[in-house]
Amino acid sequence: MSTPLAPRKESLPLETRKNFRWTVVIWLLIGGIINYLDRANLSIAAPEMMKELGLTKTDIGLMGTVFSWSYALMQLPSGWLIDRFGTKKVYSIAVIWWSFATFLTGAVSKMSSFIAARLLLGIGEAPCFPTAAKITANWFPKKERGLATGFWDSSSKWGPAIAPPILVFLLVSFGWRALFYITGAIGIVFAILFLLFYKNPDQSRRLSEEERAYIQADGAGTEQGIGQTRIKWRTLFTYRSVWGMILGFFCTIWIWNIFLVFLPLYLVEAHHISLQELGIYASIPWIGGIFGNIFGGFVTKKLVDKGISTPINAKRSLISVCSLAAAVVVILIPFVQGIAITLTLLTLALLFISAITGSAWAMAGDVAPPALVASVGSIQNFGGYFGGAFSPVVAGFIVDATGSYLLAFVSGGIIAGCAALCYWFIVKDPIEDRNV
C-alpha cells in the first residue's frame, strides 16, 4: 500500500505580512550602526595604541585623514558599482571588506600597515549609505522614502551615541587588539546573515500581494540597473539638480564633521567638564540627531499625504527650513555660557542637521531615475565628505590661531545655512530618462 507523498517544502507558501517592507529598514539600520562602530573604534583604542606602539597624535590623525579621503573618493565608483551589479551583492562584499579591514587593524603593528588598513576601511565603507538609498527606493513608494531613510540614516547618530560605552567596555575587558577583532567579526556575521536572508522586493515571498501592489503603484518594487537606462554615468554631472545636491551636502557635512570631531573637546575645553561627565554630556546631542532623522521623514510624508507638496518639494522645503534653523543655532553656541543651554543648542543643531541628511539621502530616489539612484546618492555624498574632510582641519586651525571656537562655529553656521540656497534654488527637477 502506497503512502501519500508529503508536500514539497518549496511549494509551501511563506507567511506574508502587511508591512513587511519596514523590516528592510532594520537591516539598513543595523548595517549603518556597525559601519559607525568600525569608524569609531580607532578613537577609543588610540590611547592604548599610542602607549604600546609609541604612536603620536599626528599618526592617529593621519589614519583618520586617510580614511576620510578614501571614503570620499570611493563614493564616485561605489554608486556605479551598486547600479551595475546590484544592491545585495555589492553591499555584502562591502561589509565583508570593511570588516576584514577592521580585523586587520588589530593584527598589525607598523604605521604603514595601519595606513593600509584604514585605506581599506574607507574603500569598504563607501558603498554602505548609497546602497541603503537604492534599497529604500526599491522597497518604498516616494512618499514614504523620507521616513524610511530617516530611520536607517539615524544609524549615523546611534553610532556616536552608543559607540563610546560599548567600545570602552570591549577595550577594558579584552584589550585594544581584541576591540578590532570583535567589531570586525560582528560585521562578517552580519554580512553572512544579510546574504542568506535579504531579497529584493520582486523576489521576496514574504510580501503580501496587497503590499506588493502598493509598492509598485509608485514605481518601486523592482531593482533596476544601469543596463536599463541610456543615461551615462558621467553625464549625471551635467544636471543642475545633481550639482545642487553636491553643493548642499558639502555645506551640511561641513558642520556635521566639526561636531563629530570637536564636540567632546569643546565641552571639555570651553565648559571644563570632567571626563566622567563627558561620557554622558557628549551623548546627549546625538539623541537630538536621532529624533531629527525620524521626525524629518515623518514631516515630509505628512506633507505628501495631505496633498500639500510633491515628494521632492517636501524634502526641498524641509531641508531649506532646517538649514536656516541650524545656521542660527550653531552661530549662537559659542555665545552662551551655561552647560545646560549649550547642550540644548547642540542638541537642536544636530536635530536640524540630521533632518537635512535624512531628507537629502531620500531625495536621491526623487531626483534620479530608478536605475541610477545609488549613483546620484553617492555623488551627493562625495560632495558632502569632500567638505567633511576639510572642515575639521579648517576648524582646528581657526581654534589654534584664535584660541577660541567662536569663528569656527560662526563660519560653520554660515556654511550650514548655505545648504538652504543650494537645495531650494539649484535642486529643481528630477532627471528624466526619456530614452527608455
Coordinates of C-alpha atoms in Angstrom, one line a residue:
M1 CA 0.0 0.0 0.0
S2 CA 1.5 3.3 -1.1
T3 CA 1.7 6.2 1.3
P4 CA 0.8 9.7 0.2
L5 CA 3.7 11.9 -0.6
A6 CA 4.4 14.8 1.7
P7 CA 4.1 18.2 0.1
R8 CA 7.3 19.5 -1.3
K9 CA 8.9 22.1 1.0
E10 CA 9.3 24.8 -1.7
S11 CA 5.6 24.6 -2.5
L12 CA 4.6 25.8 0.9
P13 CA 3.8 29.5 0.9
L14 CA 5.7 31.6 3.4
E15 CA 3.6 33.8 5.8
T16 CA 3.2 37.2 4.4
R17 CA 3.0 40.5 6.2
K18 CA 1.1 43.7 5.5
N19 CA 4.0 45.9 6.3
F20 CA 7.0 43.7 5.6
R21 CA 8.8 46.5 3.8
W22 CA 9.6 48.1 7.1
T23 CA 11.7 45.1 8.2
V24 CA 14.2 46.1 5.4
V25 CA 14.8 49.3 7.3
I26 CA 16.0 47.2 10.3
W27 CA 18.7 45.6 8.1
L28 CA 19.9 49.0 6.9
L29 CA 19.8 50.5 10.5
I30 CA 22.0 47.6 11.9
G31 CA 24.4 47.8 9.0
G32 CA 24.8 51.6 9.5
I33 CA 25.4 51.2 13.2
I34 CA 28.1 48.6 12.5
N35 CA 29.6 50.9 9.9
Y36 CA 29.9 53.7 12.5
L37 CA 31.3 51.4 15.2
D38 CA 34.1 50.4 12.9
R39 CA 34.9 54.1 12.2
A40 CA 34.8 55.0 15.9
N41 CA 37.0 52.1 17.3
L42 CA 40.2 53.9 16.4
S43 CA 39.4 56.9 18.6
I44 CA 38.7 54.7 21.5
A45 CA 41.7 52.4 21.0
A46 CA 44.1 55.3 20.3
P47 CA 45.4 56.0 23.8
E48 CA 46.4 52.3 24.3
M49 CA 47.8 52.0 20.8
M50 CA 50.0 55.2 21.4
K51 CA 51.2 53.8 24.8
E52 CA 52.1 50.3 23.5
L53 CA 53.4 51.1 20.0
G54 CA 54.8 54.6 20.5
L55 CA 52.4 56.2 18.0
T56 CA 51.9 60.0 18.1
K57 CA 48.8 62.1 17.8
T58 CA 49.9 63.0 14.3
D59 CA 50.0 59.3 13.5
I60 CA 46.4 58.9 14.7
G61 CA 45.3 62.0 12.9
L62 CA 46.9 60.7 9.7
M63 CA 45.0 57.4 10.0
G64 CA 41.8 59.5 10.3
T65 CA 42.7 61.6 7.2
V66 CA 43.5 58.5 5.1
F67 CA 40.0 57.1 6.0
S68 CA 38.2 60.3 5.2
W69 CA 39.8 60.8 1.8
S70 CA 39.5 57.2 0.7
Y71 CA 35.8 57.2 1.8
A72 CA 35.1 60.4 -0.1
L73 CA 36.8 59.4 -3.3
M74 CA 35.3 55.9 -3.4
Q75 CA 31.8 57.4 -3.3
L76 CA 32.1 58.1 -7.0
P77 CA 32.8 54.5 -8.2
S78 CA 30.7 52.8 -5.5
G79 CA 27.4 54.2 -6.8
W80 CA 28.2 53.0 -10.3
L81 CA 29.1 49.5 -8.9
I82 CA 25.8 49.3 -7.0
D83 CA 23.8 50.3 -10.0
R84 CA 25.8 47.9 -12.2
F85 CA 26.0 44.8 -10.1
G86 CA 23.1 45.1 -7.7
T87 CA 22.5 46.1 -4.1
K88 CA 22.7 42.7 -2.4
K89 CA 26.0 41.7 -4.0
V90 CA 27.8 45.0 -3.6
Y91 CA 26.5 45.6 0.0
S92 CA 27.5 42.1 1.2
I93 CA 31.0 42.4 -0.3
A94 CA 31.4 45.9 1.1
V95 CA 30.5 44.8 4.7
I96 CA 32.9 41.8 4.5
W97 CA 35.6 44.1 3.0
W98 CA 35.4 46.8 5.7
S99 CA 35.1 44.1 8.5
F100 CA 38.3 42.5 7.2
A101 CA 40.0 45.9 7.3
T102 CA 38.8 46.4 10.9
F103 CA 40.1 43.0 11.9
L104 CA 43.4 43.7 10.1
T105 CA 43.9 46.8 12.2
G106 CA 44.1 44.7 15.3
A107 CA 46.6 42.4 13.8
V108 CA 49.3 44.8 12.7
S109 CA 51.9 47.0 14.5
K110 CA 53.6 49.2 11.9
M111 CA 52.4 52.6 10.8
S112 CA 52.4 51.7 7.2
S113 CA 50.2 48.7 7.9
F114 CA 47.8 50.9 9.9
I115 CA 47.6 53.3 7.0
A116 CA 46.8 50.4 4.6
A117 CA 44.1 49.1 6.9
R118 CA 42.4 52.5 7.2
L119 CA 42.6 53.0 3.4
L120 CA 40.9 49.6 3.0
L121 CA 38.3 50.6 5.6
G122 CA 37.4 53.8 3.7
I123 CA 37.1 51.9 0.4
G124 CA 34.9 49.2 2.0
E125 CA 32.6 51.6 3.9
A126 CA 31.9 53.8 0.9
P127 CA 29.0 51.8 -0.6
C128 CA 27.1 51.5 2.7
F129 CA 24.8 54.5 2.5
P130 CA 24.4 54.7 -1.3
T131 CA 23.3 51.1 -1.2
A132 CA 20.8 51.9 1.5
A133 CA 19.4 54.7 -0.6
K134 CA 18.8 52.4 -3.5
I135 CA 17.3 49.6 -1.4
T136 CA 14.9 52.2 0.0
A137 CA 14.0 53.4 -3.5
N138 CA 13.3 49.7 -4.4
W139 CA 11.1 48.9 -1.4
F140 CA 9.2 52.2 -0.7
P141 CA 6.9 54.5 -2.6
K142 CA 8.3 58.0 -2.9
K143 CA 6.1 59.5 -0.2
E144 CA 7.5 57.1 2.4
R145 CA 11.1 57.2 1.4
G146 CA 11.9 60.2 3.7
L147 CA 10.6 58.4 6.7
A148 CA 12.3 55.1 5.9
T149 CA 15.5 56.9 5.2
G150 CA 15.2 58.8 8.5
F151 CA 15.2 55.5 10.4
W152 CA 18.3 54.0 8.7
D153 CA 20.2 57.3 8.5
S154 CA 19.8 57.6 12.2
S155 CA 22.4 54.9 12.5
S156 CA 25.0 57.7 11.9
K157 CA 23.7 59.2 15.2
W158 CA 23.2 56.0 17.1
G159 CA 26.8 55.2 16.3
P160 CA 28.4 58.2 18.0
A161 CA 25.8 57.9 20.9
I162 CA 26.4 54.2 21.7
A163 CA 29.9 53.6 20.5
P164 CA 31.8 55.0 23.5
P165 CA 30.3 52.8 26.2
I166 CA 30.3 49.6 24.0
L167 CA 33.9 50.1 22.7
V168 CA 35.3 51.2 26.1
F169 CA 33.8 48.0 27.6
L170 CA 35.5 45.9 24.9
L171 CA 38.8 47.7 25.3
V172 CA 38.9 47.4 29.1
S173 CA 37.7 43.8 29.1
F174 CA 39.8 42.4 26.2
G175 CA 42.4 44.9 25.1
W176 CA 42.8 47.2 22.1
R177 CA 43.6 44.5 19.6
A178 CA 40.6 42.4 20.6
L179 CA 38.5 45.5 20.2
F180 CA 39.2 45.5 16.4
Y181 CA 38.8 41.7 16.2
I182 CA 35.4 41.7 17.9
T183 CA 33.9 44.6 15.9
G184 CA 35.3 43.1 12.7
A185 CA 33.8 39.7 13.5
I186 CA 30.4 41.3 14.1
G187 CA 30.4 42.8 10.6
I188 CA 31.2 39.5 9.0
V189 CA 28.4 37.7 10.8
F190 CA 26.0 40.5 9.8
A191 CA 27.1 40.2 6.1
I192 CA 26.5 36.4 6.1
L193 CA 23.0 36.9 7.6
F194 CA 22.3 39.6 5.0
L195 CA 23.4 37.3 2.2
L196 CA 21.2 34.5 3.5
F197 CA 18.0 36.3 4.2
Y198 CA 17.8 39.6 2.2
K199 CA 15.9 39.6 -1.0
N200 CA 14.8 42.3 -3.5
P201 CA 11.1 43.1 -3.4
D202 CA 10.4 41.3 -6.7
Q203 CA 11.9 38.1 -5.3
S204 CA 10.5 38.2 -1.8
R205 CA 7.9 35.6 -0.8
R206 CA 7.2 37.5 2.4
L207 CA 5.4 40.3 0.6
S208 CA 1.6 40.2 0.5
E209 CA 0.1 40.9 -2.9
E210 CA -1.6 43.9 -1.4
E211 CA 1.7 45.4 -0.2
R212 CA 3.4 44.4 -3.4
A213 CA 0.8 46.3 -5.4
Y214 CA 1.1 49.3 -3.1
I215 CA 4.9 49.5 -3.6
Q216 CA 4.7 49.0 -7.4
A217 CA 2.0 51.7 -7.8
D218 CA 4.6 54.4 -7.3
G219 CA 7.3 52.9 -9.5
A220 CA 9.1 50.9 -6.9
G221 CA 9.2 47.1 -6.4
T222 CA 11.8 46.1 -8.9
E223 CA 15.5 46.8 -8.8
Q224 CA 16.7 48.5 -11.9
G225 CA 20.3 48.7 -13.0
I226 CA 22.5 50.8 -15.4
G227 CA 21.6 48.4 -18.2
Q228 CA 18.0 49.7 -18.1
T229 CA 18.8 53.3 -18.8
R230 CA 20.5 55.2 -21.6
I231 CA 21.8 57.9 -19.4
K232 CA 25.5 57.6 -19.0
W233 CA 27.0 57.8 -15.5
R234 CA 29.4 60.7 -16.5
T235 CA 26.5 62.8 -17.8
L236 CA 25.0 63.0 -14.3
F237 CA 27.4 65.9 -13.7
T238 CA 25.7 67.9 -16.4
Y239 CA 22.4 68.1 -14.5
R240 CA 21.6 71.2 -12.4
S241 CA 19.8 69.2 -9.6
V242 CA 22.8 66.9 -9.1
W243 CA 25.1 69.9 -8.6
G244 CA 22.6 71.4 -6.1
M245 CA 22.8 68.2 -4.2
I246 CA 26.6 68.1 -4.3
L247 CA 26.9 71.7 -3.0
G248 CA 24.1 71.4 -0.5
F249 CA 25.6 68.2 1.1
F250 CA 29.0 69.9 1.1
C251 CA 27.6 72.6 3.3
T252 CA 25.7 70.1 5.5
I253 CA 28.6 67.6 6.2
W254 CA 31.0 70.5 6.7
I255 CA 29.3 71.4 10.1
W256 CA 28.4 67.7 10.7
N257 CA 32.1 66.7 10.8
I258 CA 33.0 69.6 13.0
F259 CA 30.6 68.3 15.6
L260 CA 31.8 64.7 15.1
V261 CA 35.4 65.6 15.7
F262 CA 35.2 68.6 18.1
L263 CA 32.0 68.2 20.2
P264 CA 33.7 66.3 23.1
L265 CA 36.8 68.5 23.1
Y266 CA 34.7 71.7 23.0
L267 CA 32.7 70.6 26.1
V268 CA 36.0 69.8 28.0
E269 CA 37.8 73.0 27.0
A270 CA 35.1 75.6 26.9
H271 CA 32.9 74.3 29.8
H272 CA 35.6 72.5 31.8
I273 CA 33.5 69.3 32.4
S274 CA 35.2 66.2 33.8
L275 CA 35.9 63.0 31.8
Q276 CA 33.2 61.2 33.9
E277 CA 30.7 63.9 32.9
L278 CA 31.8 63.8 29.3
G279 CA 30.6 60.2 28.8
I280 CA 27.0 61.5 29.5
Y281 CA 27.1 65.0 28.1
A282 CA 28.7 64.1 24.8
S283 CA 26.0 61.6 24.0
I284 CA 23.0 63.9 24.7
P285 CA 23.2 65.9 21.5
W286 CA 23.2 62.8 19.3
I287 CA 19.8 61.9 20.8
G288 CA 18.5 65.1 19.1
G289 CA 20.1 63.8 15.9
I290 CA 18.2 60.5 16.1
F291 CA 14.9 62.3 16.7
G292 CA 15.7 64.8 13.9
N293 CA 16.2 62.0 11.4
I294 CA 12.9 60.3 12.1
F295 CA 10.9 63.5 12.7
G296 CA 12.1 65.0 9.4
G297 CA 11.0 61.9 7.5
F298 CA 7.6 62.0 9.3
V299 CA 7.1 65.6 8.3
T300 CA 7.8 65.1 4.6
K301 CA 5.5 62.1 4.5
K302 CA 2.7 64.1 6.1
L303 CA 3.2 66.9 3.6
V304 CA 2.7 64.5 0.7
D305 CA -0.2 62.6 2.4
K306 CA -2.1 65.8 2.9
G307 CA -1.5 66.9 -0.8
I308 CA 0.4 69.9 0.3
S309 CA 3.5 69.1 -1.6
T310 CA 5.1 66.6 -4.0
P311 CA 7.7 64.2 -2.6
I312 CA 10.7 66.2 -3.9
N313 CA 9.4 69.6 -2.9
A314 CA 8.5 68.3 0.6
K315 CA 12.2 67.4 1.0
R316 CA 13.5 70.6 -0.5
S317 CA 11.2 72.6 1.9
L318 CA 12.2 70.7 5.0
I319 CA 15.9 70.9 4.1
S320 CA 15.8 74.6 3.5
V321 CA 14.0 75.4 6.8
C322 CA 16.2 73.1 8.8
S323 CA 19.4 74.5 7.2
L324 CA 18.5 78.1 8.2
A325 CA 17.5 76.9 11.7
A326 CA 20.7 75.0 12.0
A327 CA 22.7 78.1 11.0
V328 CA 21.1 80.3 13.7
V329 CA 21.6 77.6 16.4
V330 CA 25.2 76.9 15.5
I331 CA 26.2 80.5 15.5
L332 CA 24.6 81.0 18.9
I333 CA 26.6 78.1 20.6
P334 CA 29.9 80.0 21.4
F335 CA 28.0 83.0 22.8
V336 CA 26.3 81.1 25.6
Q337 CA 27.9 80.1 28.9
G338 CA 26.0 77.5 30.9
I339 CA 26.3 73.8 30.2
A340 CA 22.5 73.3 30.1
I341 CA 21.9 75.9 27.4
T342 CA 25.0 74.7 25.5
L343 CA 23.7 71.1 25.4
T344 CA 20.3 72.4 24.4
L345 CA 21.7 74.3 21.4
L346 CA 24.0 71.4 20.4
T347 CA 21.0 69.0 20.6
L348 CA 18.9 71.3 18.4
A349 CA 21.7 71.8 16.0
L350 CA 22.1 68.0 15.5
L351 CA 18.4 67.7 15.3
F352 CA 18.2 70.1 12.3
I353 CA 21.3 68.8 10.6
S354 CA 20.1 65.2 10.9
A355 CA 16.7 66.1 9.4
I356 CA 18.7 67.5 6.4
T357 CA 20.8 64.4 5.9
G358 CA 17.9 62.0 6.1
S359 CA 15.9 64.0 3.5
A360 CA 18.9 64.5 1.3
W361 CA 19.6 60.8 1.1
A362 CA 15.9 60.2 0.3
M363 CA 16.0 62.9 -2.4
A364 CA 18.3 60.7 -4.4
G365 CA 15.3 58.5 -5.1
D366 CA 13.2 61.5 -6.2
V367 CA 15.9 63.1 -8.5
A368 CA 17.4 60.1 -10.1
P369 CA 15.8 57.5 -12.4
P370 CA 15.4 54.1 -10.6
A371 CA 18.4 52.7 -12.4
L372 CA 20.8 55.4 -11.1
V373 CA 19.6 56.1 -7.5
A374 CA 22.8 54.8 -6.0
S375 CA 25.0 56.7 -8.4
V376 CA 23.3 60.1 -7.6
G377 CA 23.3 59.3 -3.9
S378 CA 27.0 58.5 -3.9
I379 CA 27.8 61.6 -6.0
Q380 CA 25.9 63.8 -3.4
N381 CA 27.8 62.0 -0.6
F382 CA 31.1 62.6 -2.3
G383 CA 30.3 66.4 -2.2
G384 CA 29.5 66.1 1.4
Y385 CA 32.6 64.2 2.5
F386 CA 34.8 66.4 0.3
G387 CA 33.8 69.2 2.6
G388 CA 33.8 66.9 5.6
A389 CA 37.5 66.0 5.0
F390 CA 38.4 69.7 5.1
S391 CA 36.2 71.1 7.8
P392 CA 37.9 69.6 10.9
V393 CA 41.3 70.8 9.7
V394 CA 40.0 74.3 9.0
A395 CA 38.2 74.5 12.3
G396 CA 41.2 73.2 14.2
F397 CA 43.4 75.8 12.5
I398 CA 40.9 78.6 13.5
V399 CA 40.9 77.4 17.1
D400 CA 44.7 77.1 17.3
A401 CA 45.1 80.6 15.7
T402 CA 42.5 82.4 17.8
G403 CA 42.4 80.4 21.0
S404 CA 38.6 80.3 20.6
Y405 CA 35.9 78.2 19.0
L406 CA 33.8 81.4 18.1
L407 CA 34.9 81.8 14.5
A408 CA 34.8 78.0 13.9
F409 CA 31.2 77.9 14.9
V410 CA 30.1 81.1 13.2
S411 CA 31.7 80.2 9.9
G412 CA 30.3 76.6 10.2
G413 CA 26.9 78.0 10.9
I414 CA 27.0 80.3 7.8
I415 CA 28.1 77.4 5.6
A416 CA 25.3 75.2 7.0
G417 CA 22.8 78.0 6.1
C418 CA 24.1 78.0 2.5
A419 CA 22.7 74.4 2.1
A420 CA 19.2 76.1 2.0
L421 CA 20.2 78.1 -1.0
C422 CA 21.6 75.1 -2.8
Y423 CA 18.6 72.7 -2.2
W424 CA 16.0 75.4 -2.8
F425 CA 17.3 77.3 -5.7
I426 CA 19.5 74.8 -7.6
V427 CA 17.7 71.4 -7.0
K428 CA 14.6 71.9 -9.1
D429 CA 13.6 69.0 -11.4
P430 CA 14.1 65.2 -11.5
I431 CA 16.3 63.7 -14.1
E432 CA 14.1 62.5 -16.9
D433 CA 15.0 59.2 -18.6
R434 CA 13.3 60.0 -21.9
N435 CA 15.1 57.4 -24.0
V436 CA 13.9 54.3 -22.1

